[in-house]
mmCIF file of N, CA and C in Angstrom:
data_model
loop_
_atom_site.group_PDB
_atom_site.id
_atom_site.type_symbol
_atom_site.label_atom_id
_atom_site.label_comp_id
_atom_site.label_asym_id
_atom_site.label_seq_id
_atom_site.Cartn_x
_atom_site.Cartn_y
_atom_site.Cartn_z
ATOM 1 N N MET P 19 106.002 46.198 153.636
ATOM 2 C CA MET P 19 105.109 47.201 154.154
ATOM 3 C C MET P 19 105.797 48.575 154.007
ATOM 4 N N PRO P 20 105.098 49.587 153.520
ATOM 5 C CA PRO P 20 105.711 50.910 153.364
ATOM 6 C C PRO P 20 106.152 51.503 154.706
ATOM 7 N N GLN P 21 107.219 52.250 154.659
ATOM 8 C CA GLN P 21 107.738 52.907 155.852
ATOM 9 C C GLN P 21 107.166 54.317 155.964
ATOM 10 N N VAL P 22 106.904 54.755 157.194
ATOM 11 C CA VAL P 22 106.407 56.098 157.456
ATOM 12 C C VAL P 22 107.316 56.733 158.499
ATOM 13 N N ALA P 23 107.761 57.939 158.220
ATOM 14 C CA ALA P 23 108.586 58.664 159.183
ATOM 15 C C ALA P 23 107.717 59.740 159.818
ATOM 16 N N ALA P 24 107.281 59.488 161.028
ATOM 17 C CA ALA P 24 106.427 60.443 161.733
ATOM 18 C C ALA P 24 107.199 61.050 162.889
ATOM 19 N N ARG P 25 106.980 62.334 163.112
ATOM 20 C CA ARG P 25 107.589 63.004 164.256
ATOM 21 C C ARG P 25 106.654 62.846 165.449
ATOM 22 N N ILE P 26 107.186 62.327 166.546
ATOM 23 C CA ILE P 26 106.390 62.173 167.750
ATOM 24 C C ILE P 26 107.142 62.771 168.925
ATOM 25 N N THR P 27 106.419 63.065 169.976
ATOM 26 C CA THR P 27 107.043 63.631 171.163
ATOM 27 C C THR P 27 107.767 62.538 171.942
ATOM 28 N N THR P 28 108.604 62.937 172.851
ATOM 29 C CA THR P 28 109.303 61.992 173.711
ATOM 30 C C THR P 28 108.301 61.197 174.541
ATOM 31 N N ASN P 29 107.242 61.866 175.008
ATOM 32 C CA ASN P 29 106.211 61.173 175.789
ATOM 33 C C ASN P 29 105.499 60.112 174.954
ATOM 34 N N HIS P 30 105.201 60.435 173.693
ATOM 35 C CA HIS P 30 104.561 59.450 172.824
ATOM 36 C C HIS P 30 105.491 58.275 172.559
ATOM 37 N N GLU P 31 106.751 58.573 172.337
ATOM 38 C CA GLU P 31 107.729 57.511 172.107
ATOM 39 C C GLU P 31 107.811 56.592 173.325
ATOM 40 N N GLN P 32 107.857 57.174 174.510
ATOM 41 C CA GLN P 32 107.930 56.391 175.739
ATOM 42 C C GLN P 32 106.685 55.527 175.905
ATOM 43 N N TRP P 33 105.515 56.107 175.611
ATOM 44 C CA TRP P 33 104.258 55.371 175.721
ATOM 45 C C TRP P 33 104.261 54.169 174.785
ATOM 46 N N LEU P 34 104.683 54.379 173.519
ATOM 47 C CA LEU P 34 104.730 53.279 172.566
ATOM 48 C C LEU P 34 105.657 52.162 173.047
ATOM 49 N N LYS P 35 106.792 52.536 173.621
ATOM 50 C CA LYS P 35 107.741 51.535 174.106
ATOM 51 C C LYS P 35 107.193 50.782 175.313
ATOM 52 N N GLU P 36 106.414 51.445 176.155
ATOM 53 C CA GLU P 36 105.862 50.799 177.347
ATOM 54 C C GLU P 36 104.711 49.854 177.024
ATOM 55 N N PHE P 37 103.863 50.234 176.069
ATOM 56 C CA PHE P 37 102.673 49.451 175.785
ATOM 57 C C PHE P 37 102.878 48.395 174.703
ATOM 58 N N PHE P 38 103.923 48.521 173.932
ATOM 59 C CA PHE P 38 104.205 47.573 172.871
ATOM 60 C C PHE P 38 105.632 47.092 173.026
ATOM 61 N N LYS P 39 105.960 46.034 172.330
ATOM 62 C CA LYS P 39 107.295 45.465 172.436
ATOM 63 C C LYS P 39 108.366 46.475 172.021
ATOM 64 N N THR P 40 108.077 47.200 170.921
ATOM 65 C CA THR P 40 109.006 48.222 170.443
ATOM 66 C C THR P 40 108.202 49.429 169.973
ATOM 67 N N LYS P 41 108.877 50.522 169.783
ATOM 68 C CA LYS P 41 108.230 51.727 169.242
ATOM 69 C C LYS P 41 107.648 51.440 167.862
ATOM 70 N N SER P 42 108.393 50.740 167.035
ATOM 71 C CA SER P 42 107.916 50.423 165.686
ATOM 72 C C SER P 42 106.688 49.519 165.726
ATOM 73 N N ALA P 43 106.693 48.542 166.603
ATOM 74 C CA ALA P 43 105.533 47.651 166.717
ATOM 75 C C ALA P 43 104.301 48.452 167.133
ATOM 76 N N GLY P 44 104.482 49.372 168.041
ATOM 77 C CA GLY P 44 103.373 50.218 168.474
ATOM 78 C C GLY P 44 102.857 51.089 167.353
ATOM 79 N N ALA P 45 103.772 51.696 166.625
ATOM 80 C CA ALA P 45 103.380 52.569 165.513
ATOM 81 C C ALA P 45 102.674 51.768 164.423
ATOM 82 N N GLU P 46 103.142 50.545 164.175
ATOM 83 C CA GLU P 46 102.521 49.707 163.154
ATOM 84 C C GLU P 46 101.108 49.291 163.541
ATOM 85 N N PHE P 47 100.813 49.276 164.824
ATOM 86 C CA PHE P 47 99.458 48.980 165.274
ATOM 87 C C PHE P 47 98.601 50.247 165.304
ATOM 88 N N ILE P 48 99.117 51.296 165.902
ATOM 89 C CA ILE P 48 98.354 52.530 166.129
ATOM 90 C C ILE P 48 97.997 53.225 164.823
ATOM 91 N N LEU P 49 98.916 53.328 163.896
ATOM 92 C CA LEU P 49 98.651 54.080 162.666
ATOM 93 C C LEU P 49 97.490 53.485 161.854
ATOM 94 N N PRO P 50 97.491 52.188 161.532
ATOM 95 C CA PRO P 50 96.343 51.649 160.790
ATOM 96 C C PRO P 50 95.033 51.778 161.585
ATOM 97 N N TRP P 51 95.109 51.569 162.900
ATOM 98 C CA TRP P 51 93.914 51.709 163.744
ATOM 99 C C TRP P 51 93.382 53.137 163.673
ATOM 100 N N ALA P 52 94.274 54.123 163.745
ATOM 101 C CA ALA P 52 93.850 55.521 163.694
ATOM 102 C C ALA P 52 93.212 55.856 162.345
ATOM 103 N N VAL P 53 93.786 55.369 161.267
ATOM 104 C CA VAL P 53 93.240 55.624 159.931
ATOM 105 C C VAL P 53 91.861 54.983 159.806
ATOM 106 N N ASP P 54 91.735 53.738 160.238
ATOM 107 C CA ASP P 54 90.433 53.064 160.182
ATOM 108 C C ASP P 54 89.400 53.788 161.044
ATOM 109 N N THR P 55 89.798 54.203 162.227
ATOM 110 C CA THR P 55 88.899 54.932 163.130
ATOM 111 C C THR P 55 88.472 56.249 162.504
ATOM 112 N N PHE P 56 89.392 56.934 161.854
ATOM 113 C CA PHE P 56 89.093 58.200 161.185
ATOM 114 C C PHE P 56 88.021 58.004 160.121
ATOM 115 N N PHE P 57 88.202 57.023 159.240
ATOM 116 C CA PHE P 57 87.241 56.823 158.155
ATOM 117 C C PHE P 57 85.883 56.337 158.661
ATOM 118 N N ARG P 58 85.872 55.521 159.721
ATOM 119 C CA ARG P 58 84.589 55.130 160.319
ATOM 120 C C ARG P 58 83.877 56.362 160.873
ATOM 121 N N ALA P 59 84.626 57.213 161.556
ATOM 122 C CA ALA P 59 84.035 58.436 162.114
ATOM 123 C C ALA P 59 83.484 59.331 161.015
ATOM 124 N N ILE P 60 84.232 59.518 159.942
ATOM 125 C CA ILE P 60 83.775 60.373 158.836
ATOM 126 C C ILE P 60 82.506 59.812 158.214
ATOM 127 N N ASN P 61 82.452 58.517 157.999
ATOM 128 C CA ASN P 61 81.243 57.922 157.428
ATOM 129 C C ASN P 61 80.031 58.137 158.327
ATOM 130 N N ASN P 62 80.212 58.016 159.625
ATOM 131 C CA ASN P 62 79.111 58.256 160.562
ATOM 132 C C ASN P 62 78.741 59.735 160.620
ATOM 133 N N LEU P 63 79.727 60.600 160.625
ATOM 134 C CA LEU P 63 79.476 62.038 160.723
ATOM 135 C C LEU P 63 78.760 62.566 159.488
ATOM 136 N N LYS P 64 79.107 62.041 158.336
ATOM 137 C CA LYS P 64 78.471 62.527 157.106
ATOM 138 C C LYS P 64 76.964 62.282 157.111
ATOM 139 N N SER P 65 76.517 61.290 157.846
ATOM 140 C CA SER P 65 75.079 61.046 157.923
ATOM 141 C C SER P 65 74.398 61.974 158.937
ATOM 142 N N MET P 66 75.179 62.588 159.809
ATOM 143 C CA MET P 66 74.622 63.492 160.823
ATOM 144 C C MET P 66 74.397 64.907 160.291
ATOM 145 N N PHE P 67 75.153 65.279 159.263
ATOM 146 C CA PHE P 67 75.131 66.646 158.759
ATOM 147 C C PHE P 67 74.555 66.690 157.349
ATOM 148 N N SER P 68 73.881 67.786 157.046
ATOM 149 C CA SER P 68 73.370 67.979 155.684
ATOM 150 C C SER P 68 74.528 68.342 154.757
ATOM 151 N N THR P 69 74.279 68.260 153.471
ATOM 152 C CA THR P 69 75.290 68.650 152.486
ATOM 153 C C THR P 69 75.703 70.106 152.697
ATOM 154 N N ALA P 70 74.732 70.989 152.930
ATOM 155 C CA ALA P 70 75.038 72.411 153.151
ATOM 156 C C ALA P 70 75.903 72.595 154.392
ATOM 157 N N GLU P 71 75.638 71.830 155.434
ATOM 158 C CA GLU P 71 76.439 71.934 156.664
ATOM 159 C C GLU P 71 77.856 71.416 156.442
ATOM 160 N N LEU P 72 77.982 70.316 155.717
ATOM 161 C CA LEU P 72 79.324 69.792 155.423
ATOM 162 C C LEU P 72 80.126 70.778 154.577
ATOM 163 N N LYS P 73 79.482 71.401 153.611
ATOM 164 C CA LYS P 73 80.165 72.423 152.806
ATOM 165 C C LYS P 73 80.604 73.592 153.678
ATOM 166 N N THR P 74 79.767 73.989 154.631
ATOM 167 C CA THR P 74 80.108 75.077 155.550
ATOM 168 C C THR P 74 81.325 74.701 156.386
ATOM 169 N N ILE P 75 81.354 73.465 156.872
ATOM 170 C CA ILE P 75 82.489 72.995 157.681
ATOM 171 C C ILE P 75 83.765 73.000 156.844
ATOM 172 N N ILE P 76 83.683 72.520 155.624
ATOM 173 C CA ILE P 76 84.859 72.526 154.737
ATOM 174 C C ILE P 76 85.320 73.958 154.493
ATOM 175 N N GLU P 77 84.396 74.824 154.144
ATOM 176 C CA GLU P 77 84.730 76.232 153.855
ATOM 177 C C GLU P 77 85.363 76.910 155.073
ATOM 178 N N ALA P 78 84.911 76.555 156.257
ATOM 179 C CA ALA P 78 85.440 77.152 157.488
ATOM 180 C C ALA P 78 86.883 76.741 157.760
ATOM 181 N N HIS P 79 87.360 75.724 157.078
ATOM 182 C CA HIS P 79 88.728 75.248 157.309
ATOM 183 C C HIS P 79 89.705 75.626 156.194
ATOM 184 N N ARG P 80 89.292 76.542 155.354
ATOM 185 C CA ARG P 80 90.198 77.056 154.317
ATOM 186 C C ARG P 80 91.337 77.814 155.012
ATOM 187 N N ASP P 81 92.547 77.578 154.569
ATOM 188 C CA ASP P 81 93.736 78.275 155.096
ATOM 189 C C ASP P 81 93.951 78.054 156.591
ATOM 190 N N ILE P 82 93.561 76.896 157.082
ATOM 191 C CA ILE P 82 93.739 76.560 158.496
ATOM 192 C C ILE P 82 94.776 75.454 158.607
ATOM 193 N N ARG P 83 95.659 75.597 159.565
ATOM 194 C CA ARG P 83 96.625 74.528 159.853
ATOM 195 C C ARG P 83 96.255 73.956 161.213
ATOM 196 N N LEU P 84 95.905 72.706 161.235
ATOM 197 C CA LEU P 84 95.529 72.060 162.488
ATOM 198 C C LEU P 84 96.760 71.572 163.231
ATOM 199 N N LEU P 85 96.709 71.707 164.538
ATOM 200 C CA LEU P 85 97.766 71.204 165.406
ATOM 201 C C LEU P 85 97.149 70.217 166.387
ATOM 202 N N PRO P 86 97.911 69.237 166.861
ATOM 203 C CA PRO P 86 97.338 68.229 167.763
ATOM 204 C C PRO P 86 96.644 68.809 168.995
ATOM 205 N N ASP P 87 97.148 69.905 169.529
ATOM 206 C CA ASP P 87 96.510 70.468 170.728
ATOM 207 C C ASP P 87 95.191 71.186 170.420
ATOM 208 N N GLN P 88 94.805 71.236 169.166
ATOM 209 C CA GLN P 88 93.541 71.845 168.770
ATOM 210 C C GLN P 88 92.480 70.785 168.479
ATOM 211 N N SER P 89 92.732 69.564 168.855
ATOM 212 C CA SER P 89 91.812 68.476 168.544
ATOM 213 C C SER P 89 90.736 68.355 169.624
ATOM 214 N N ARG P 90 89.896 69.387 169.649
ATOM 215 C CA ARG P 90 88.816 69.467 170.633
ATOM 216 C C ARG P 90 87.553 70.023 169.976
ATOM 217 N N VAL P 91 86.416 69.665 170.520
ATOM 218 C CA VAL P 91 85.146 70.203 170.046
ATOM 219 C C VAL P 91 85.155 71.727 170.139
ATOM 220 N N ALA P 92 85.717 72.245 171.218
ATOM 221 C CA ALA P 92 85.729 73.700 171.431
ATOM 222 C C ALA P 92 86.431 74.426 170.280
ATOM 223 N N TYR P 93 87.496 73.830 169.759
ATOM 224 C CA TYR P 93 88.202 74.470 168.654
ATOM 225 C C TYR P 93 87.346 74.459 167.385
ATOM 226 N N LEU P 94 86.659 73.356 167.129
ATOM 227 C CA LEU P 94 85.759 73.282 165.979
ATOM 228 C C LEU P 94 84.641 74.314 166.121
ATOM 229 N N GLN P 95 84.083 74.439 167.316
ATOM 230 C CA GLN P 95 83.034 75.433 167.556
ATOM 231 C C GLN P 95 83.547 76.839 167.280
ATOM 232 N N LEU P 96 84.732 77.148 167.765
ATOM 233 C CA LEU P 96 85.323 78.470 167.558
ATOM 234 C C LEU P 96 85.593 78.728 166.083
ATOM 235 N N ARG P 97 86.143 77.737 165.398
ATOM 236 C CA ARG P 97 86.444 77.875 163.970
ATOM 237 C C ARG P 97 85.168 78.164 163.172
ATOM 238 N N LEU P 98 84.100 77.422 163.465
ATOM 239 C CA LEU P 98 82.836 77.625 162.761
ATOM 240 C C LEU P 98 82.188 78.950 163.143
ATOM 241 N N GLN P 99 82.266 79.292 164.406
ATOM 242 C CA GLN P 99 81.692 80.568 164.847
ATOM 243 C C GLN P 99 82.351 81.732 164.122
ATOM 244 N N ASP P 100 83.663 81.729 164.066
ATOM 245 C CA ASP P 100 84.382 82.796 163.365
ATOM 246 C C ASP P 100 84.028 82.823 161.879
ATOM 247 N N ALA P 101 84.041 81.665 161.247
ATOM 248 C CA ALA P 101 83.761 81.602 159.811
ATOM 249 C C ALA P 101 82.334 82.044 159.491
ATOM 250 N N CYS P 102 81.414 81.695 160.362
ATOM 251 C CA CYS P 102 80.011 82.053 160.111
ATOM 252 C C CYS P 102 79.713 83.502 160.483
ATOM 253 N N GLU P 103 80.228 83.963 161.617
ATOM 254 C CA GLU P 103 79.954 85.337 162.041
ATOM 255 C C GLU P 103 80.726 86.367 161.228
ATOM 256 N N LEU P 104 81.972 86.066 160.926
ATOM 257 C CA LEU P 104 82.806 87.038 160.226
ATOM 258 C C LEU P 104 82.680 86.952 158.706
ATOM 259 N N ASP P 105 82.631 85.721 158.178
ATOM 260 C CA ASP P 105 82.647 85.541 156.728
ATOM 261 C C ASP P 105 81.320 85.036 156.153
ATOM 262 N N LEU P 106 80.368 84.731 157.028
ATOM 263 C CA LEU P 106 79.034 84.264 156.618
ATOM 264 C C LEU P 106 79.091 83.041 155.694
ATOM 265 N N VAL P 107 80.012 82.119 155.964
ATOM 266 C CA VAL P 107 80.155 80.952 155.089
ATOM 267 C C VAL P 107 78.909 80.075 155.096
ATOM 268 N N HIS P 108 78.172 80.080 156.177
ATOM 269 C CA HIS P 108 76.959 79.260 156.219
ATOM 270 C C HIS P 108 75.910 79.758 155.223
ATOM 271 N N THR P 109 75.831 81.071 155.025
ATOM 272 C CA THR P 109 74.859 81.608 154.076
ATOM 273 C C THR P 109 75.264 81.284 152.642
ATOM 274 N N LYS P 110 76.560 81.203 152.392
ATOM 275 C CA LYS P 110 77.056 80.852 151.059
ATOM 276 C C LYS P 110 76.562 79.461 150.649
ATOM 277 N N HIS P 111 76.473 78.567 151.635
ATOM 278 C CA HIS P 111 76.088 77.189 151.339
ATOM 279 C C HIS P 111 74.652 76.871 151.755
ATOM 280 N N GLY P 112 73.948 77.851 152.313
ATOM 281 C CA GLY P 112 72.542 77.656 152.659
ATOM 282 C C GLY P 112 72.288 76.839 153.901
ATOM 283 N N SER P 113 73.187 76.927 154.868
ATOM 284 C CA SER P 113 72.959 76.186 156.112
ATOM 285 C C SER P 113 72.632 77.151 157.249
ATOM 286 N N SER P 114 72.024 76.625 158.266
ATOM 287 C CA SER P 114 71.663 77.402 159.447
ATOM 288 C C SER P 114 72.781 77.275 160.477
ATOM 289 N N TYR P 115 73.315 78.404 160.910
ATOM 290 C CA TYR P 115 74.402 78.347 161.892
ATOM 291 C C TYR P 115 73.915 77.747 163.207
ATOM 292 N N SER P 116 72.722 78.102 163.641
ATOM 293 C CA SER P 116 72.226 77.590 164.929
ATOM 294 C C SER P 116 72.038 76.069 164.893
ATOM 295 N N THR P 117 71.551 75.538 163.782
ATOM 296 C CA THR P 117 71.393 74.087 163.645
ATOM 297 C C THR P 117 72.755 73.405 163.611
ATOM 298 N N LEU P 118 73.676 73.977 162.863
ATOM 299 C CA LEU P 118 75.028 73.435 162.783
ATOM 300 C C LEU P 118 75.701 73.460 164.147
ATOM 301 N N GLU P 119 75.560 74.566 164.840
ATOM 302 C CA GLU P 119 76.151 74.697 166.173
ATOM 303 C C GLU P 119 75.594 73.645 167.132
ATOM 304 N N ALA P 120 74.290 73.404 167.089
ATOM 305 C CA ALA P 120 73.669 72.401 167.958
ATOM 306 C C ALA P 120 74.220 71.003 167.670
ATOM 307 N N LYS P 121 74.421 70.691 166.405
ATOM 308 C CA LYS P 121 74.971 69.382 166.031
ATOM 309 C C LYS P 121 76.417 69.249 166.483
ATOM 310 N N ILE P 122 77.199 70.298 166.326
ATOM 311 C CA ILE P 122 78.610 70.279 166.731
ATOM 312 C C ILE P 122 78.730 70.048 168.237
ATOM 313 N N LYS P 123 77.853 70.650 169.018
ATOM 314 C CA LYS P 123 77.897 70.500 170.478
ATOM 315 C C LYS P 123 77.681 69.057 170.917
ATOM 316 N N LYS P 124 77.062 68.238 170.083
ATOM 317 C CA LYS P 124 76.798 66.837 170.420
ATOM 318 C C LYS P 124 77.991 65.929 170.139
ATOM 319 N N LEU P 125 79.003 66.453 169.455
ATOM 320 C CA LEU P 125 80.169 65.642 169.099
ATOM 321 C C LEU P 125 81.111 65.486 170.281
ATOM 322 N N ASP P 126 81.878 64.402 170.266
ATOM 323 C CA ASP P 126 82.979 64.294 171.222
ATOM 324 C C ASP P 126 84.253 64.795 170.537
ATOM 325 N N ASP P 127 85.334 64.860 171.287
ATOM 326 C CA ASP P 127 86.585 65.401 170.741
ATOM 327 C C ASP P 127 87.109 64.583 169.562
ATOM 328 N N THR P 128 86.956 63.269 169.606
ATOM 329 C CA THR P 128 87.436 62.425 168.508
ATOM 330 C C THR P 128 86.646 62.697 167.236
ATOM 331 N N GLN P 129 85.339 62.802 167.349
ATOM 332 C CA GLN P 129 84.510 63.105 166.183
ATOM 333 C C GLN P 129 84.843 64.481 165.622
ATOM 334 N N ALA P 130 84.986 65.456 166.507
ATOM 335 C CA ALA P 130 85.310 66.817 166.060
ATOM 336 C C ALA P 130 86.655 66.846 165.349
ATOM 337 N N THR P 131 87.623 66.137 165.881
ATOM 338 C CA THR P 131 88.949 66.094 165.265
ATOM 339 C C THR P 131 88.884 65.448 163.888
ATOM 340 N N ALA P 132 88.173 64.347 163.773
ATOM 341 C CA ALA P 132 88.034 63.693 162.467
ATOM 342 C C ALA P 132 87.399 64.649 161.462
ATOM 343 N N LEU P 133 86.385 65.372 161.888
ATOM 344 C CA LEU P 133 85.708 66.318 161.001
ATOM 345 C C LEU P 133 86.642 67.445 160.573
ATOM 346 N N MET P 134 87.449 67.951 161.499
ATOM 347 C CA MET P 134 88.392 69.020 161.165
ATOM 348 C C MET P 134 89.478 68.528 160.213
ATOM 349 N N ILE P 135 89.988 67.331 160.444
ATOM 350 C CA ILE P 135 91.013 66.774 159.559
ATOM 351 C C ILE P 135 90.435 66.572 158.162
ATOM 352 N N TRP P 136 89.245 66.007 158.102
ATOM 353 C CA TRP P 136 88.577 65.764 156.823
ATOM 354 C C TRP P 136 88.344 67.073 156.066
ATOM 355 N N ALA P 137 87.873 68.100 156.773
ATOM 356 C CA ALA P 137 87.603 69.396 156.139
ATOM 357 C C ALA P 137 88.900 70.059 155.671
ATOM 358 N N THR P 138 89.926 69.990 156.472
ATOM 359 C CA THR P 138 91.209 70.594 156.118
ATOM 360 C C THR P 138 91.859 69.853 154.949
ATOM 361 N N ALA P 139 91.675 68.544 154.900
ATOM 362 C CA ALA P 139 92.277 67.739 153.823
ATOM 363 C C ALA P 139 91.830 68.212 152.446
ATOM 364 N N TYR P 140 90.602 68.692 152.350
ATOM 365 C CA TYR P 140 90.127 69.186 151.062
ATOM 366 C C TYR P 140 91.029 70.308 150.547
ATOM 367 N N TRP P 141 91.469 71.166 151.439
ATOM 368 C CA TRP P 141 92.260 72.345 151.041
ATOM 369 C C TRP P 141 93.736 72.054 150.879
ATOM 370 N N VAL P 142 94.269 71.067 151.592
ATOM 371 C CA VAL P 142 95.729 70.874 151.595
ATOM 372 C C VAL P 142 96.209 69.684 150.772
ATOM 373 N N SER P 143 95.333 68.735 150.478
ATOM 374 C CA SER P 143 95.759 67.554 149.748
ATOM 375 C C SER P 143 95.874 67.849 148.253
ATOM 376 N N LYS P 144 97.005 67.504 147.679
ATOM 377 C CA LYS P 144 97.208 67.683 146.233
ATOM 378 C C LYS P 144 96.211 66.846 145.436
ATOM 379 N N GLU P 145 95.751 65.767 146.017
ATOM 380 C CA GLU P 145 94.809 64.877 145.340
ATOM 381 C C GLU P 145 93.481 65.571 145.020
ATOM 382 N N TYR P 146 93.143 66.612 145.791
ATOM 383 C CA TYR P 146 91.852 67.278 145.610
ATOM 384 C C TYR P 146 91.968 68.685 145.029
ATOM 385 N N GLU P 147 93.134 69.017 144.467
ATOM 386 C CA GLU P 147 93.358 70.358 143.925
ATOM 387 C C GLU P 147 92.318 70.768 142.888
ATOM 388 N N ASN P 148 91.911 69.872 142.043
ATOM 389 C CA ASN P 148 90.960 70.184 140.971
ATOM 390 C C ASN P 148 89.607 69.510 141.185
ATOM 391 N N VAL P 149 89.269 69.255 142.432
ATOM 392 C CA VAL P 149 88.016 68.593 142.775
ATOM 393 C C VAL P 149 87.103 69.614 143.450
ATOM 394 N N SER P 150 85.871 69.675 143.020
ATOM 395 C CA SER P 150 84.912 70.596 143.637
ATOM 396 C C SER P 150 84.514 70.066 145.015
ATOM 397 N N ILE P 151 83.990 70.938 145.852
ATOM 398 C CA ILE P 151 83.518 70.503 147.170
ATOM 399 C C ILE P 151 82.425 69.448 147.000
ATOM 400 N N ASP P 152 81.544 69.633 146.030
ATOM 401 C CA ASP P 152 80.480 68.641 145.782
ATOM 402 C C ASP P 152 81.065 67.265 145.467
ATOM 403 N N ASP P 153 82.087 67.233 144.627
ATOM 404 C CA ASP P 153 82.714 65.963 144.280
ATOM 405 C C ASP P 153 83.470 65.378 145.479
ATOM 406 N N TYR P 154 84.078 66.224 146.281
ATOM 407 C CA TYR P 154 84.776 65.770 147.486
ATOM 408 C C TYR P 154 83.787 65.076 148.429
ATOM 409 N N LEU P 155 82.608 65.638 148.560
ATOM 410 C CA LEU P 155 81.587 65.027 149.402
ATOM 411 C C LEU P 155 81.177 63.657 148.869
ATOM 412 N N LYS P 156 81.179 63.483 147.571
ATOM 413 C CA LYS P 156 80.814 62.199 146.964
ATOM 414 C C LYS P 156 81.929 61.176 147.158
ATOM 415 N N ILE P 157 83.174 61.650 147.089
ATOM 416 C CA ILE P 157 84.332 60.750 147.223
ATOM 417 C C ILE P 157 84.460 60.237 148.643
ATOM 418 N N HIS P 158 84.335 61.149 149.594
ATOM 419 C CA HIS P 158 84.525 60.789 151.009
ATOM 420 C C HIS P 158 83.256 61.009 151.763
#
């Protein structure tokens, strides 16, 4: 099985040791579960949003670095509000900001985080350097 070196906080390390036999055993369970949960969430979310809205969400995450403490619906709302009000990214892709905002408000923090990670991945992953947003939507 491939090895992964992840940086975690002392609290996370303690939690893994308390709930699992070892830190490694916990990480080996949590990581695949988190990846599977992420992809299930993305598949469900893609059916909730139009293509224009998904493009707007991706565009709103250009040059953004996500941090774990930003994994909230409120942060996604703020990111989209700024991108739409300041840069008019929704008009570039033909989506309605008010409709997009209403849909975002219905998300929970886990869904919002998955959407932000997915949108940011388009900009930061070397795998998608030469892939158009349209093709990215088809792939994922």
